Tab-separated table of C-alpha atoms and ligand atoms in Angstrom:
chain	number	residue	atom	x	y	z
M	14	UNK	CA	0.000	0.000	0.000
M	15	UNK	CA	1.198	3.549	-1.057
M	16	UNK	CA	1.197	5.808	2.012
M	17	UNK	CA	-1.584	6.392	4.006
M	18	UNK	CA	-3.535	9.049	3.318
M	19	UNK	CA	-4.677	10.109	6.961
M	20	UNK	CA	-7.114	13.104	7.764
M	21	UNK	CA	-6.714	14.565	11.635
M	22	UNK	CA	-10.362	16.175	12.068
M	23	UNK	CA	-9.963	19.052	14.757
M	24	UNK	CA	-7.380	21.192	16.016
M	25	UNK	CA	-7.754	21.656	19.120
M	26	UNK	CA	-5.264	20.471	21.907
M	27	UNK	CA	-6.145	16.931	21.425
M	28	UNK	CA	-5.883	16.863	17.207
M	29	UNK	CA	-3.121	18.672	17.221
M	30	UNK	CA	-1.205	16.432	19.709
M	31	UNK	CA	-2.586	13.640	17.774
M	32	UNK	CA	-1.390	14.483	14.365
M	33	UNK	CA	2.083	14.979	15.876
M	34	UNK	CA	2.248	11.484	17.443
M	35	UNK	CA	1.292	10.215	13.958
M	36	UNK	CA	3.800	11.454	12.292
M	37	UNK	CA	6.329	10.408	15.070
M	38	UNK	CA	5.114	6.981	15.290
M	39	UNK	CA	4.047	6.767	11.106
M	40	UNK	CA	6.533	8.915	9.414
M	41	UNK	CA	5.262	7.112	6.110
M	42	UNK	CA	1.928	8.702	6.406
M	43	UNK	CA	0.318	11.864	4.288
M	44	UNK	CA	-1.429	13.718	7.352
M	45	UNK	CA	-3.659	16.517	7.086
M	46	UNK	CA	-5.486	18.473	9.732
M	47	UNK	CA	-8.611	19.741	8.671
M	48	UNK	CA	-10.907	21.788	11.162
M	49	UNK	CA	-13.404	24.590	11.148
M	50	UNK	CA	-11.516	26.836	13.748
M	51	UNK	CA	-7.784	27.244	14.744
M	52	UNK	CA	-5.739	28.376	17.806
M	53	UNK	CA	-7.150	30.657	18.998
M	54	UNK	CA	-11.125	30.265	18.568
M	55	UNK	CA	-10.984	26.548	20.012
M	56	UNK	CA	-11.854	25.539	23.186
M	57	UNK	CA	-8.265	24.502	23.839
M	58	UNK	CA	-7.697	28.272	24.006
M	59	UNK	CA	-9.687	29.304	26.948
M	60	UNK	CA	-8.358	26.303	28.762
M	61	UNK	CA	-6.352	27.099	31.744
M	62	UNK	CA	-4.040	24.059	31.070
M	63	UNK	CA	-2.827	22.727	34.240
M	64	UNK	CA	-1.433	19.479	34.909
M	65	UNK	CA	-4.256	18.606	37.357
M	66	UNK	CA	-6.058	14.778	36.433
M	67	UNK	CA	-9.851	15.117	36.261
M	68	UNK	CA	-10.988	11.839	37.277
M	69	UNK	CA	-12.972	9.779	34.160
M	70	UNK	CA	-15.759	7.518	36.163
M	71	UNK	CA	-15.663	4.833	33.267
M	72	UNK	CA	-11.648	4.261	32.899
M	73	UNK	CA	-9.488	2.156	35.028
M	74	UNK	CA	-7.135	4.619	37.451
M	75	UNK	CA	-4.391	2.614	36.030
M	76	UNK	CA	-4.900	3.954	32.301
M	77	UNK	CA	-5.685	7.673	33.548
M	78	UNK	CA	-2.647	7.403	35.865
M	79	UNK	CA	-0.568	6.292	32.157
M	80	UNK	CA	-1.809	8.515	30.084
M	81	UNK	CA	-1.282	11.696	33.084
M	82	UNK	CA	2.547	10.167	33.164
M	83	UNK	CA	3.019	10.340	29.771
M	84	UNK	CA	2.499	13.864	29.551
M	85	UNK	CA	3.830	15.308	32.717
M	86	UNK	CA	7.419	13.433	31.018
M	87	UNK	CA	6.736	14.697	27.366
M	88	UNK	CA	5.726	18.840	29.046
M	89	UNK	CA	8.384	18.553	31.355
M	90	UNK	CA	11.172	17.852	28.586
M	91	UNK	CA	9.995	20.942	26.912
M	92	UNK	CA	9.709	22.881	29.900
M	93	UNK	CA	13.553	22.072	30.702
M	94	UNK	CA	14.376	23.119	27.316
M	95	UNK	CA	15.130	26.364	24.946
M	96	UNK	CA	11.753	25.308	23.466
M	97	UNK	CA	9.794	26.065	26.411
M	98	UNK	CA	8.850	30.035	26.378
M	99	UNK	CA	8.022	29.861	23.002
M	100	UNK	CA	6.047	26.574	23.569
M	101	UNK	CA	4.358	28.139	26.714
M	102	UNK	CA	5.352	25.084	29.200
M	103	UNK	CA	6.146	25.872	32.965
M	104	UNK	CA	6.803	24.436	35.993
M	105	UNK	CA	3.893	26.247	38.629
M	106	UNK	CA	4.554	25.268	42.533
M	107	UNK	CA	1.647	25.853	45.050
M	108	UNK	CA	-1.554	24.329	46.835
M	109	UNK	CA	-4.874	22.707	46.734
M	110	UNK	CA	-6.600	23.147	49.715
M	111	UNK	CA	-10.011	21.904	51.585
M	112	UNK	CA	-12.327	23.170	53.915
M	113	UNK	CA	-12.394	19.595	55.455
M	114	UNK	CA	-10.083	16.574	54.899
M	115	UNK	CA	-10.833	14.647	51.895
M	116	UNK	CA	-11.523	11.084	51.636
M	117	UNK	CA	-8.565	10.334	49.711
M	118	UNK	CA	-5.851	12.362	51.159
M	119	UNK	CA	-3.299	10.581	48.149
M	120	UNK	CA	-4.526	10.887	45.093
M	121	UNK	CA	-3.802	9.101	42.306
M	122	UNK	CA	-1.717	11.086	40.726
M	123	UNK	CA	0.032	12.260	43.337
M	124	UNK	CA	3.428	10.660	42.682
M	125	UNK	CA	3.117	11.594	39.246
M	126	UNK	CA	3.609	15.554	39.814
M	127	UNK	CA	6.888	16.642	41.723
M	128	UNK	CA	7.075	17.329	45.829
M	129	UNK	CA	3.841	16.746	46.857
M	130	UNK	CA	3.015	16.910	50.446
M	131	UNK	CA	0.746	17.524	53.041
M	132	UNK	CA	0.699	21.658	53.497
M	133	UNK	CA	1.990	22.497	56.580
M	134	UNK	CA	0.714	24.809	59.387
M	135	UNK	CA	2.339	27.712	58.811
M	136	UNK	CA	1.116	27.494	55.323
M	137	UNK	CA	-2.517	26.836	55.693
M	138	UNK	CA	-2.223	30.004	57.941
M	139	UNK	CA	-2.737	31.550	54.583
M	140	UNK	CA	-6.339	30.339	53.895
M	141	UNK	CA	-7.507	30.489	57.266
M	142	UNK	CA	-11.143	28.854	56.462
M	143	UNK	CA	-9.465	26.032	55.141
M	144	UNK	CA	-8.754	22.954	57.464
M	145	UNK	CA	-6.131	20.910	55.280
M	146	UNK	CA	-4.246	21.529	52.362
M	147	UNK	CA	-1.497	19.568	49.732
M	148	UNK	CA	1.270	21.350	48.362
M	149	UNK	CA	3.191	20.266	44.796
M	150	UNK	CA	4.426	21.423	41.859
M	151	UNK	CA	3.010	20.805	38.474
M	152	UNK	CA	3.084	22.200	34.396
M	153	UNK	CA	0.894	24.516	33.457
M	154	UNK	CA	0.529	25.050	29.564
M	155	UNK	CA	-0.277	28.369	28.320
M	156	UNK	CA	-2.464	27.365	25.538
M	157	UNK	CA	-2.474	29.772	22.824
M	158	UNK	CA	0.778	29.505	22.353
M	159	UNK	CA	1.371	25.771	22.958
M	160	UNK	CA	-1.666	25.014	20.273
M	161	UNK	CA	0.920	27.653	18.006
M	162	UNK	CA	3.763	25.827	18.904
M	163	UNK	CA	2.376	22.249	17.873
M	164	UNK	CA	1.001	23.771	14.927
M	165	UNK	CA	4.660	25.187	13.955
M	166	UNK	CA	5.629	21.176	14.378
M	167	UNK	CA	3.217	20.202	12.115
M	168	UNK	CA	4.006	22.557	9.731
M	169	UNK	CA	7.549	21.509	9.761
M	170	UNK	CA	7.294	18.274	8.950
M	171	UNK	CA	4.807	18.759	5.751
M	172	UNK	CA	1.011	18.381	7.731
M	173	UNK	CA	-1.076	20.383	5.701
M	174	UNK	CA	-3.470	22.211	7.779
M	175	UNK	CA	-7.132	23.207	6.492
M	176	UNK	CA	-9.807	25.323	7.396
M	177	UNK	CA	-12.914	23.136	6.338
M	178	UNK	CA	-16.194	22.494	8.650
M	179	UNK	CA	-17.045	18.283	8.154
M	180	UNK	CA	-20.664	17.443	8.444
M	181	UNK	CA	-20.188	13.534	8.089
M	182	UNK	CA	-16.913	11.548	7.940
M	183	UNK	CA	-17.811	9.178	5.216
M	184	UNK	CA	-17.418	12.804	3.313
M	185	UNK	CA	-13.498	12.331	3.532
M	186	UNK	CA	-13.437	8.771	2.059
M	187	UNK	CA	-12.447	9.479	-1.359
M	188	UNK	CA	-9.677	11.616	-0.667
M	189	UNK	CA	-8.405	9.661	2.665
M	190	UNK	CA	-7.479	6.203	3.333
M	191	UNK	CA	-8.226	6.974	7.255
M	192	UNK	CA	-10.119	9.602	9.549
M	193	UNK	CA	-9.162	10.482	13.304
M	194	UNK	CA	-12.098	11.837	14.805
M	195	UNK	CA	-10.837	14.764	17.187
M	196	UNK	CA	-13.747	17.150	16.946
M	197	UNK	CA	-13.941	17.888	20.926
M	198	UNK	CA	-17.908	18.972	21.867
M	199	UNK	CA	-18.485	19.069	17.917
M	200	UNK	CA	-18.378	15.160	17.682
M	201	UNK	CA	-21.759	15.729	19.648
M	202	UNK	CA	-22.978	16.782	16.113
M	203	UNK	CA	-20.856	15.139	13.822
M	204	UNK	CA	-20.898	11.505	15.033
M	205	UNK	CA	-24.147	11.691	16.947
M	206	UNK	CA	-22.625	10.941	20.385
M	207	UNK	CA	-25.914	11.241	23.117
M	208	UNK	CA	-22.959	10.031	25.614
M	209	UNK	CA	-20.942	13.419	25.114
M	210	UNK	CA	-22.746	16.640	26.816
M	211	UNK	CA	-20.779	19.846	27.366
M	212	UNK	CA	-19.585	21.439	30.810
M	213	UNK	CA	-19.633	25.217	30.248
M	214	UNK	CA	-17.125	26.884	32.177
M	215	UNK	CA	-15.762	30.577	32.438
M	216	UNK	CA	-13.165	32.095	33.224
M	217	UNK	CA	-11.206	35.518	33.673
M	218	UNK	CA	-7.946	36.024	32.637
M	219	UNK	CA	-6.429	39.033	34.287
M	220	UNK	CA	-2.565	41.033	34.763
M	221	UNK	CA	-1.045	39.945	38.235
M	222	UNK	CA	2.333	39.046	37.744
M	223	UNK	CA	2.730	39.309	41.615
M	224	UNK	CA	0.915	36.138	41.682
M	225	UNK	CA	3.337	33.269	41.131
M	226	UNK	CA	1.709	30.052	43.138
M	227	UNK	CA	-1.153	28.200	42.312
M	228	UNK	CA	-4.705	28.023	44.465
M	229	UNK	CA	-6.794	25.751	44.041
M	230	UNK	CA	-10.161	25.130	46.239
M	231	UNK	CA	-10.510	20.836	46.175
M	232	UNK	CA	-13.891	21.461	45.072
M	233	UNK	CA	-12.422	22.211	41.652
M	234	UNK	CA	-14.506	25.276	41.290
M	235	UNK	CA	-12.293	27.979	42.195
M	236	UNK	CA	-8.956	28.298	41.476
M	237	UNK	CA	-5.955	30.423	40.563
M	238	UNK	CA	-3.696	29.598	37.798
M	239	UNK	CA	-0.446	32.201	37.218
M	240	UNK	CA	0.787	31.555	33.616
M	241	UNK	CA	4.046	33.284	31.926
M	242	UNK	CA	2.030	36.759	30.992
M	243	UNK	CA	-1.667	36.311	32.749
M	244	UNK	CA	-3.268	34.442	35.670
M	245	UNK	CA	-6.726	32.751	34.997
M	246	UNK	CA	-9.521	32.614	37.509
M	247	UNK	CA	-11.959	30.297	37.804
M	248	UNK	CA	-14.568	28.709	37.627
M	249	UNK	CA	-17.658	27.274	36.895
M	250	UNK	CA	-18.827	24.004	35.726
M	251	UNK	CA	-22.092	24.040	34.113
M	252	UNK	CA	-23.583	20.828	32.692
M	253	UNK	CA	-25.403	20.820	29.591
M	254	UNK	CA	-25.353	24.546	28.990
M	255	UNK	CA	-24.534	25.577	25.486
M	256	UNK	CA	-24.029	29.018	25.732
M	257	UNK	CA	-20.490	30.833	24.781
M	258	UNK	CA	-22.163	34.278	26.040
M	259	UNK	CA	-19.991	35.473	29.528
M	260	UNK	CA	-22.189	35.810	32.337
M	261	UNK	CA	-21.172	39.457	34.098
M	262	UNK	CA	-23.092	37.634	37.326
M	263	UNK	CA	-20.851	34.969	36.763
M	264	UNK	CA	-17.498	37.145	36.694
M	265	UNK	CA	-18.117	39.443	39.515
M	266	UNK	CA	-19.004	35.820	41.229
M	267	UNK	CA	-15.786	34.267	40.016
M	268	UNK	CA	-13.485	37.157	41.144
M	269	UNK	CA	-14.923	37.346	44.327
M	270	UNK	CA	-14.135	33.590	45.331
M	271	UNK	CA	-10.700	33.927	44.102
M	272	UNK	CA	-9.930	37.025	45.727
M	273	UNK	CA	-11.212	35.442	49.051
M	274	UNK	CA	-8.549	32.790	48.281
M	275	UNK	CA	-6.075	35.111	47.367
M	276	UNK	CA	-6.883	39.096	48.923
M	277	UNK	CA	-3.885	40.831	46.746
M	278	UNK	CA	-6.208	40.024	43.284
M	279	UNK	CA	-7.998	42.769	44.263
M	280	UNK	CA	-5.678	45.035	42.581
M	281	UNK	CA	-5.739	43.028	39.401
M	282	UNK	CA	-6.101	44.316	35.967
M	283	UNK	CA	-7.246	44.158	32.649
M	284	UNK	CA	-9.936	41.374	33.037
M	285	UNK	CA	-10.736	39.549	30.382
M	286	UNK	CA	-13.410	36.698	30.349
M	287	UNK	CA	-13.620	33.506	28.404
M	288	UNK	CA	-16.247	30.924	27.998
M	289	UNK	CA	-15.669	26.783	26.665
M	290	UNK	CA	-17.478	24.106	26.379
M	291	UNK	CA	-15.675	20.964	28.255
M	292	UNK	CA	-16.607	17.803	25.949
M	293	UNK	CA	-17.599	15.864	28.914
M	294	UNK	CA	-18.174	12.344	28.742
M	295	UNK	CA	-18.024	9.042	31.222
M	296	UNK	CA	-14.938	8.304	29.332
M	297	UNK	CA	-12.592	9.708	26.679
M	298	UNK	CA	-13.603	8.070	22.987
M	299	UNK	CA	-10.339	6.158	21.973
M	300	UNK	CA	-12.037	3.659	19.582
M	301	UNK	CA	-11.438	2.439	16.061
M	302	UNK	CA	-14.530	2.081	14.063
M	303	UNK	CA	-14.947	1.072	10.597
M	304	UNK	CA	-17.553	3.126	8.461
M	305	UNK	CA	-19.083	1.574	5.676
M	306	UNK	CA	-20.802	1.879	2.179
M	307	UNK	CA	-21.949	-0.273	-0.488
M	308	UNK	CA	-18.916	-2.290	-0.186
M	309	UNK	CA	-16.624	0.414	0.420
M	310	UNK	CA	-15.293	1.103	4.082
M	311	UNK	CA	-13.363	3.780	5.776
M	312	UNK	CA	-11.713	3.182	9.046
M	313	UNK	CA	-12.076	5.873	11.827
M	314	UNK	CA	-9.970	6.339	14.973
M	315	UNK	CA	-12.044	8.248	17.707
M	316	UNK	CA	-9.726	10.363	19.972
M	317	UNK	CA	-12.549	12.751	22.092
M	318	UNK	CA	-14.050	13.632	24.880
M	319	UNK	CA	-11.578	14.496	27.594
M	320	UNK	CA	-14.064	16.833	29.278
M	321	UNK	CA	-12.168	18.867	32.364
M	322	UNK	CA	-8.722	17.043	31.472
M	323	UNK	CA	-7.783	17.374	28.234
M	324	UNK	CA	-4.525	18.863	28.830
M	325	UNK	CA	-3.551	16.828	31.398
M	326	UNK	CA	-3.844	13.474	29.730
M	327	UNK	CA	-3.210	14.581	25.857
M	328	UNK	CA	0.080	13.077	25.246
M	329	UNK	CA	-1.024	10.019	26.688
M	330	UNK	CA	-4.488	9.227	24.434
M	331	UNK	CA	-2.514	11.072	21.534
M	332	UNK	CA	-0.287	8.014	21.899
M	333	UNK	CA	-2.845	5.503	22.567
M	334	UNK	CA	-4.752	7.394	19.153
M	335	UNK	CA	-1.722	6.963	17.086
M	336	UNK	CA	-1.682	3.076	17.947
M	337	UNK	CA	-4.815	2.192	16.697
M	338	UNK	CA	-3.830	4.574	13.611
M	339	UNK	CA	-1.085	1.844	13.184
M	340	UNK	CA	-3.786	-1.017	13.904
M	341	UNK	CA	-5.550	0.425	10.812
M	342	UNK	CA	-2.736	0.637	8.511
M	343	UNK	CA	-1.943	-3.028	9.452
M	344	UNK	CA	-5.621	-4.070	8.671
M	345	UNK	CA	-5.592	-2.265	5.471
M	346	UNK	CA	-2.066	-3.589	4.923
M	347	UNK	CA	-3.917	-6.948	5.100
M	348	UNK	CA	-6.564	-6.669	3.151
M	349	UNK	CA	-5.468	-4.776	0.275
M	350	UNK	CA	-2.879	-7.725	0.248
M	351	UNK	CA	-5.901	-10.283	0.817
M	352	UNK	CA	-7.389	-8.993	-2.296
M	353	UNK	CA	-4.193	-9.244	-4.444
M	354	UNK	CA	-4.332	-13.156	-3.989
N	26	FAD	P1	-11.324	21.562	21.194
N	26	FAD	O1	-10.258	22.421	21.717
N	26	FAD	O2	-12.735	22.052	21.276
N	26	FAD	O3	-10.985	21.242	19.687
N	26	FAD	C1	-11.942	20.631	18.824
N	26	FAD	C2	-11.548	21.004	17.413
N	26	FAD	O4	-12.432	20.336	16.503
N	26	FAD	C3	-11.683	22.489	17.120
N	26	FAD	O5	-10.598	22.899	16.314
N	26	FAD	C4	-12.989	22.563	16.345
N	26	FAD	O6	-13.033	23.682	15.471
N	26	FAD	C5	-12.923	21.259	15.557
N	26	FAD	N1	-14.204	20.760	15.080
N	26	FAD	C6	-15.294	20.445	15.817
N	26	FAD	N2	-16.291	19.971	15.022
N	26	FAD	C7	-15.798	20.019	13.758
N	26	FAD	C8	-16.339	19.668	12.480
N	26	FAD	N3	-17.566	19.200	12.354
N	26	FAD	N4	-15.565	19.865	11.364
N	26	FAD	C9	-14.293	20.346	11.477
N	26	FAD	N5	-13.744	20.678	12.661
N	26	FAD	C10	-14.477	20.511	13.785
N	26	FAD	N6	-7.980	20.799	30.921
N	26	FAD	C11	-6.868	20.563	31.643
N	26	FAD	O7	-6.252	19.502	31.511
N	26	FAD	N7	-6.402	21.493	32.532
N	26	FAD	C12	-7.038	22.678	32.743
N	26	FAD	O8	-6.578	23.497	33.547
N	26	FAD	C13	-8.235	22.927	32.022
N	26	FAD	N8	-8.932	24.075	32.226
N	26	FAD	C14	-10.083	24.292	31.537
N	26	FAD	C15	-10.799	25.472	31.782
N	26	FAD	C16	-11.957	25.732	31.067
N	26	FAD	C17	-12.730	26.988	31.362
N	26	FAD	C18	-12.387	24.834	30.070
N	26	FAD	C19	-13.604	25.141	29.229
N	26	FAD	C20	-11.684	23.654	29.833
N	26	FAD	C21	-10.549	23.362	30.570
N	26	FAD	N9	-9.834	22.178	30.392
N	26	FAD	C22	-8.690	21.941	31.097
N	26	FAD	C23	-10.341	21.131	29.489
N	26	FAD	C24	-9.715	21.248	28.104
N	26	FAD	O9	-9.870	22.550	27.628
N	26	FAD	C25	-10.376	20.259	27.136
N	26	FAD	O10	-10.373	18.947	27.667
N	26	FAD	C26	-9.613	20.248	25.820
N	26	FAD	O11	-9.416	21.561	25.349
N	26	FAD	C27	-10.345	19.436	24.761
N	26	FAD	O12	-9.589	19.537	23.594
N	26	FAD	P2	-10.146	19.096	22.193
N	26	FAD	O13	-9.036	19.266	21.216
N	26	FAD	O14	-10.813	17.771	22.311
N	26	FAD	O15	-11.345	20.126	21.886
């Protein structure tokens, strides 16, 4: 077989990532990336894009935990490179605190960041309604220009990128031998998914360069996220709602929780609010599929629905996308051979 003609659908954190571990892992293929928006209208961009695991109900810890490894040790090779401004990667030191001890005072990914400990008293005198409290350092990404960065990758190593809206995969099988499905919240459209609902959340991105440790409440609602030039603020998590519209309710609400976390915010400036939809689901989709018509098929690899954790697991199900990529070249491999004999 000549090579592969492969379509990337999406370019959000999670296509991007995934076209880039394709061409790693497949330099033989043709990939292109095809999507309707680009850094910085995805909702990759208004991601704050810590290293923080959101916990997926319907995957085994021990896959999440992989996946979480994988790209805490692919960001924090960048991050301890020349690349790393440019790519927006940085280490981000601080604490996650709780108004009453948690259940699990370990979590799971707790030996996969660096340092982390219990917070000790003289720290927690900081948030005095807060009873307990873990300090560690993670990555934070700065999206924008990490999406710009892997885009620059791509580029370099001859992905063509396109700005094209899809309204049905089997729309790509003449020109593509095989489709990865990394559409995000649009997949709830494209592929029909009733499984995949979005979680709206906003946030504020403000000036506060003062600000240099993380703060996050362990409800994962409010939180406080320096980055190289801006800190964000957040958040809300609002199921089912569609809307991309800021609330001004919602941002006086949002600044008010983090300044009880953190007083100095007060003197913040130039606010800016954002609004994305998570693509929330019980699990990510990491599934090949085969689509077919009269007699003609076109294999699919489904790579969405990271919901709250996108970032923090996207090397990891990049990898595990760009495997069953291979799987698919192996079972076209085999049948276009099959039908030689
Ligand atoms: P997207 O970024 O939405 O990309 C989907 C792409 O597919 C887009 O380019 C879109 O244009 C394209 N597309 C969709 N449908 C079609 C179609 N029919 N045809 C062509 N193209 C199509 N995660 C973390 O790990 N850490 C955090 O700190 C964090 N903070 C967050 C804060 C907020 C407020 C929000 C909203 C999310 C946050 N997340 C965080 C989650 C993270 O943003 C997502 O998990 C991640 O961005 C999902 O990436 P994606 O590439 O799947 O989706």
């Amino acid at each position: 077989m000549a090579a592969p003609k492969v379509a990337v659908v999406g370019a959000g954190v999670i296509g991007l990532s995934t076209a880039l571990c394709i061409v790693e892992t497949c330099p033989s293929c043709s990939v292109t990336v095809l999507s309707d928006q680009f850094s910085p209208n995805t909702t990759s961009d208004v991601a704050a894009g810590m290293l923080i695991p959101h916990t997926y109900p319907g995957i085994p810890i021990h896959v999440q935990k992989q996946w979480f490894k994988e790209t805490f040790t692919y960001l924090f090779a960048i991050s301890n490179s020349a690349e790393a401004s440019e790519a927006g990667i940085h280490l981000v030191s601080g604490w996650q605190v709780f108004k009453s001890t948690p259940k699990e005072e370990l979590p799971f990914w707790s030996d996969a960041v660096l340092g982390f400990r219990p917070m000790s008293e003289a720290e927690l005198q900081k948030f005095p309604q807060y009873q307990f409290g873990q300090a560690f350092t993670t990555l934070k990404c700065d999206c924008p220009p990490y999406l710009l960065w892997l885009e620059k990758r791509l580029k370099a190593t001859g992905v063509q990128m396109y700005n094209r809206k899809v309204s049905d995969l089997w729309e790509l099988h003449s020109d593509y031998d095989i489709v990865v499905n990394c559409t995000g919240i649009g997949a709830h459209q494209l592929v029909g998914d009733k499984k995949l609902f979005p979680v709206r959340g906003q946030v504020l991105k403000v000036y506060a360069p003062w600000v240099k440790n993380f703060i996050r409440d362990g409800d994962g609602l409010t939180y406080i996220y320096p980055g190289i030039h801006r800190v964000t603020l957040g958040g809300t998590r609002e199921k089912e709602s569609w809307s991309l519209s800021p609330d001004p309710v919602t941002t006086k609400d949002i600044f008010d929780r983090c300044c009880s976390l953190e007083p100095s915010l007060r003197e913040a400036q130039d606010i800016k609010v954002k609004v994305g939809l998570r693509p929330s689901r019980q699990c990510v989709r990491l599934q090949r599929e085969v689509l077919s018509q009269g007699g003609v098929k076109l294999p699919v690899v489904h790579n969405y629905g990271h919901g709250a954790g996108g970032f923090s697991v996207h090397r990891g199900t990049a990898k595990e996308a760009a495997h069953l990529l291979g799987e698919c070249i192996a079972a076209l491999q085999g049948s276009s051979s099959g039908a030689k004999l």
